[in-house]
Amino acid sequence: MEKVAMMIKARRLFKDTTDLPTLPAIVSKVVSMLDDPEASPDDIADLMLSDQVLAARVIRVVNSPLYRTSSAIMSVKRALIFLGFKSVREMILTSYFVDGFKNKNQPFDMKMFWINSFSAGAISRHIADQVDYPDIEKAYLVGILHDIGKVFLGHYFKDEYGQMLTSIKNTSFTTYEAEYEFFGTTHCEVGLCLAQRWNFPSVYSDIISYHHAPEMATEDPLLTSIVALADFYCLSHVSSGCFAQASIPGLAEENAWKIFTQLVPKPPASSLEHFLSYLDEEYEVISREVDLLFNTMTT
Ligand SMILES: [Fe+2]
């Protein structure tokens, strides 16, 4: 598949959409400040307080069962100190993304989509933690966001996407392959357009763009391979909902495994097959976190 031609098609699909959810400017500003290790909690808290919706959202999530605080946290600055900049960045981006597409009609079960996304995020974070990847929050966030292109295609091309999903039921086609046949592009290229529109950091955009072709990733090949493996595990072993995913690893997963084992000093398993079984053993614990995430972020 020719990436340049697929990008041109994706940009064309984007051109005609006028009511794209936007990330409020204040949120983009807060997120980039949270990325700056030199920024002070006071300055960030002041900026967050200038948007009451944002401030209220952070207070609500920090007091949810997801973070087991011993007493109620009622100030934004305390939330920043309690959770740390990276976790707050992760929480804000996730909740705005969920919110942006919350009430959009889809030809697939959105609950299933979120469960898959939160599972991929939680598994990516778990793998990242196991191999001492330096930013496990980033692994979590990009794991959640990697398939955003599906939400865009499903909403703005609802009938075609619905027909496409129906047409591959009980066939060996994957959703990714079918998207290419129907649209001449896939959720990866469309997701990249969306990530650029929302000014996501370039590493997020690169992973969204290449999680089905991890050998082409340039920004962070290790994290791309982690997300690709987590994504495959979720869709083939947890639940794919109405999305179609081969149950046997294909070229993309083999490549992801190769990159992963080349870049990780001590992989947690000796082969891709063993690695998938290892994730199976871990999933019971991870799934409890997924339920909490789902309840916190979607209510
Ligand atoms: Fe995908």
XYZ file of C-alpha atoms and ligand atoms in Angstrom:
300
model
C 0.000 0.000 0.000
C 1.327 3.366 -1.022
C 1.486 5.670 2.000
C 1.665 8.936 0.031
C -1.435 8.092 -2.039
C -3.240 7.015 1.146
C -2.348 10.308 2.827
C -3.671 12.292 -0.139
C -6.973 10.372 0.068
C -7.153 10.933 3.846
C -6.596 14.690 3.450
C -9.338 14.791 0.825
C -11.777 13.100 3.237
C -10.830 15.681 5.836
C -11.274 18.685 3.585
C -15.064 18.417 3.515
C -15.682 18.015 7.229
C -16.570 21.251 8.939
C -17.769 20.225 12.395
C -14.661 18.414 13.626
C -14.385 18.360 17.418
C -11.660 20.777 18.454
C -9.364 20.791 21.429
C -9.944 24.135 23.218
C -6.901 26.437 22.810
C -6.495 26.669 26.576
C -6.263 22.855 26.800
C -3.505 22.715 24.134
C -1.621 25.374 26.088
C -1.971 23.496 29.389
C -0.890 20.225 27.762
C 2.280 21.781 26.329
C 3.067 23.387 29.721
C 2.640 19.985 31.366
C 5.228 18.668 28.910
C 7.708 21.281 30.075
C 9.724 20.001 33.062
C 10.675 23.606 33.926
C 7.049 24.770 34.315
C 5.919 25.452 37.889
C 2.747 23.914 39.405
C 1.588 27.436 40.352
C 1.749 28.702 36.764
C 0.000 25.601 35.401
C -2.677 25.723 38.109
C -3.320 29.421 37.338
C -3.716 28.658 33.658
C -6.030 25.719 34.373
C -8.185 27.817 36.674
C -8.834 30.247 33.842
C -10.993 27.477 32.331
C -13.533 26.338 34.911
C -14.623 23.339 32.837
C -11.064 22.067 32.649
C -10.414 22.700 36.359
C -13.656 20.959 37.381
C -12.848 17.993 35.162
C -9.427 17.474 36.738
C -10.905 17.674 40.257
C -13.644 15.181 39.329
C -11.251 12.646 37.814
C -8.620 12.911 40.560
C -11.333 12.124 43.133
C -12.727 9.182 41.116
C -12.031 5.559 42.119
C -9.323 5.459 39.411
C -6.923 7.257 41.746
C -7.269 5.961 45.248
C -6.783 9.205 47.192
C -7.024 8.901 50.973
C -8.857 12.243 51.273
C -10.718 14.517 48.868
C -8.520 16.735 46.682
C -10.256 20.050 46.119
C -7.565 22.224 44.515
C -6.020 22.006 41.059
C -2.543 22.596 42.444
C -2.913 19.697 44.889
C -4.164 17.504 42.040
C -1.045 18.428 40.031
C 1.257 17.589 42.915
C -0.607 14.390 43.829
C -0.772 12.998 40.293
C 2.310 14.525 38.679
C 2.427 16.519 35.429
C 2.489 13.501 33.132
C -0.603 11.892 34.635
C -2.547 15.143 34.473
C -1.514 15.583 30.816
C -2.671 12.015 30.108
C -5.963 12.516 31.934
C -6.795 15.819 30.208
C -6.072 14.586 26.685
C -7.976 11.341 27.231
C -11.042 13.014 28.653
C -11.212 15.677 25.905
C -10.804 13.027 23.232
C -13.578 10.897 24.744
C -15.749 13.980 25.096
C -15.161 15.210 21.548
C -16.621 12.050 20.069
C -19.033 11.103 22.844
C -22.336 11.916 21.201
C -21.349 11.210 17.635
C -23.326 8.506 15.884
C -21.308 5.477 14.849
C -21.985 2.355 12.812
C -20.235 0.336 15.524
C -20.695 -0.169 19.245
C -18.934 2.793 20.874
C -18.820 1.100 24.258
C -16.849 -1.725 22.685
C -14.611 0.797 20.964
C -13.759 2.484 24.292
C -13.200 -0.822 26.052
C -10.766 -1.793 23.288
C -9.051 1.588 23.398
C -8.698 1.603 27.193
C -7.509 -2.027 27.099
C -4.870 -1.149 24.497
C -3.803 1.811 26.663
C -3.611 -0.230 29.865
C -1.744 -3.083 28.127
C 0.686 -0.673 26.440
C 1.408 0.870 29.826
C 1.863 -2.566 31.401
C 4.310 -3.696 28.683
C 6.162 -0.347 28.874
C 6.508 -0.762 32.631
C 7.801 -4.351 32.278
C 10.577 -3.287 29.889
C 11.500 -0.055 31.750
C 10.310 2.230 28.982
C 11.003 5.745 30.337
C 7.513 7.299 29.955
C 4.782 4.807 30.809
C 2.085 7.528 30.842
C 2.864 8.260 27.217
C 2.521 4.547 26.432
C -0.867 4.544 28.124
C -2.137 7.639 26.334
C -0.994 6.726 22.855
C -2.370 3.214 23.416
C -5.795 4.752 24.021
C -5.590 7.186 21.122
C -3.995 5.027 18.427
C -7.273 4.116 16.637
C -8.903 7.578 16.630
C -9.133 7.423 12.848
C -11.847 4.731 13.139
C -14.056 7.127 15.093
C -13.612 9.789 12.414
C -14.390 7.403 9.526
C -17.301 5.833 11.401
C -18.895 9.193 12.151
C -18.315 11.165 8.954
C -18.771 8.215 6.571
C -21.272 6.328 8.665
C -23.157 4.504 5.892
C -20.066 3.463 3.910
C -18.208 2.390 7.058
C -21.253 0.412 8.241
C -21.532 -1.309 4.857
C -17.832 -2.053 4.941
C -18.043 -3.682 8.393
C -21.047 -5.751 7.294
C -19.335 -6.838 4.091
C -16.344 -8.362 5.902
C -18.330 -10.206 8.573
C -17.345 -13.900 8.499
C -14.560 -13.277 5.985
C -10.826 -13.274 6.536
C -10.520 -9.541 5.754
C -9.329 -7.305 8.566
C -10.876 -3.880 9.191
C -7.595 -2.272 8.120
C -7.594 -4.084 4.758
C -11.284 -3.367 4.188
C -10.811 0.349 4.874
C -8.167 0.450 2.179
C -10.499 -1.303 -0.279
C -13.444 0.995 0.515
C -11.772 4.355 1.077
C -8.335 4.032 -0.534
C -6.952 5.006 2.856
C -7.188 3.693 6.438
C -7.802 4.829 10.002
C -4.015 5.282 10.328
C -3.748 8.100 7.765
C -7.058 9.649 8.831
C -5.950 9.396 12.485
C -2.737 11.200 11.562
C -4.742 14.081 10.027
C -6.818 14.293 13.203
C -3.731 14.177 15.452
C -2.139 16.990 13.443
C -5.326 19.034 13.606
C -5.292 18.660 17.398
C -1.584 19.490 17.607
C -0.670 16.209 19.262
C 3.082 15.813 19.902
C 4.819 14.354 16.817
C 5.566 11.031 18.503
C 1.821 10.421 19.048
C 1.093 11.269 15.415
C 3.816 8.920 14.183
C 2.479 6.009 16.255
C -1.115 6.653 15.178
C 0.128 6.664 11.576
C 2.341 3.546 11.731
C 0.855 1.164 14.308
C -0.052 -1.226 11.446
C 3.391 -0.817 9.818
C 5.738 -0.410 12.805
C 8.836 -0.914 10.635
C 8.130 2.524 9.112
C 7.965 4.398 12.421
C 10.724 6.958 12.891
C 9.912 8.893 16.075
C 9.771 6.075 18.609
C 9.999 2.581 17.064
C 9.955 0.854 20.471
C 6.741 2.511 21.605
C 5.199 1.937 18.170
C 5.970 -1.776 18.496
C 4.515 -1.854 22.026
C 1.256 -0.246 20.868
C 1.079 -2.518 17.788
C 1.440 -5.618 19.988
C -1.077 -4.320 22.561
C -3.537 -3.486 19.780
C -3.226 -6.936 18.219
C -3.642 -8.628 21.590
C -6.791 -6.614 22.405
C -8.533 -7.172 19.097
C -7.619 -10.832 18.742
C -7.706 -12.023 22.368
C -9.944 -9.682 24.380
C -12.792 -8.619 22.130
C -12.912 -7.097 18.698
C -16.577 -6.034 18.852
C -17.524 -5.459 15.246
C -13.944 -4.852 14.100
C -12.246 -7.655 12.246
C -8.797 -8.762 13.262
C -6.948 -11.933 12.290
C -6.432 -14.209 15.268
C -2.983 -15.206 14.037
C -0.223 -12.581 13.992
C 0.462 -11.179 10.512
C 3.427 -9.358 9.016
C 2.791 -6.158 11.025
C 2.819 -8.077 14.330
C 5.883 -10.126 13.341
C 7.669 -6.873 12.493
C 6.521 -5.290 15.762
C 7.862 -8.283 17.693
C 11.193 -8.112 15.824
C 11.605 -4.386 16.618
C 10.517 -4.941 20.224
C 13.039 -7.725 20.861
C 15.825 -5.791 19.135
C 15.269 -2.702 21.296
C 14.476 -4.291 24.652
C 17.422 -5.790 26.565
C 15.282 -8.430 28.321
C 11.961 -9.190 26.542
C 9.376 -10.713 28.925
C 8.937 -13.769 26.639
C 11.037 -15.809 24.242
C 8.654 -15.705 21.274
C 5.622 -13.744 20.086
C 3.402 -16.723 20.864
C 4.684 -16.880 24.445
C 4.356 -13.130 24.760
C 0.642 -13.301 23.856
C 0.132 -16.063 26.450
C 2.008 -13.932 28.991
C -0.418 -11.038 28.299
C -3.301 -13.468 28.797
C -2.038 -14.234 32.296
C -1.717 -10.525 33.098
C -5.037 -9.491 31.612
C -7.254 -10.329 34.576
C -5.564 -7.635 36.670
C -5.404 -5.191 33.734
C -9.115 -5.648 32.960
C -10.086 -4.316 36.404
C -8.230 -1.105 35.615
C -9.962 -0.952 32.221
C -13.389 -1.057 33.917
C -12.394 1.784 36.230
C -11.058 3.825 33.309
C -14.204 3.247 31.338
C -16.475 4.317 34.187
C -14.369 7.370 35.046
C -13.814 8.690 31.552
C -17.182 8.082 29.949
C -19.542 9.304 32.674
Fe -5.466 0.220 14.207
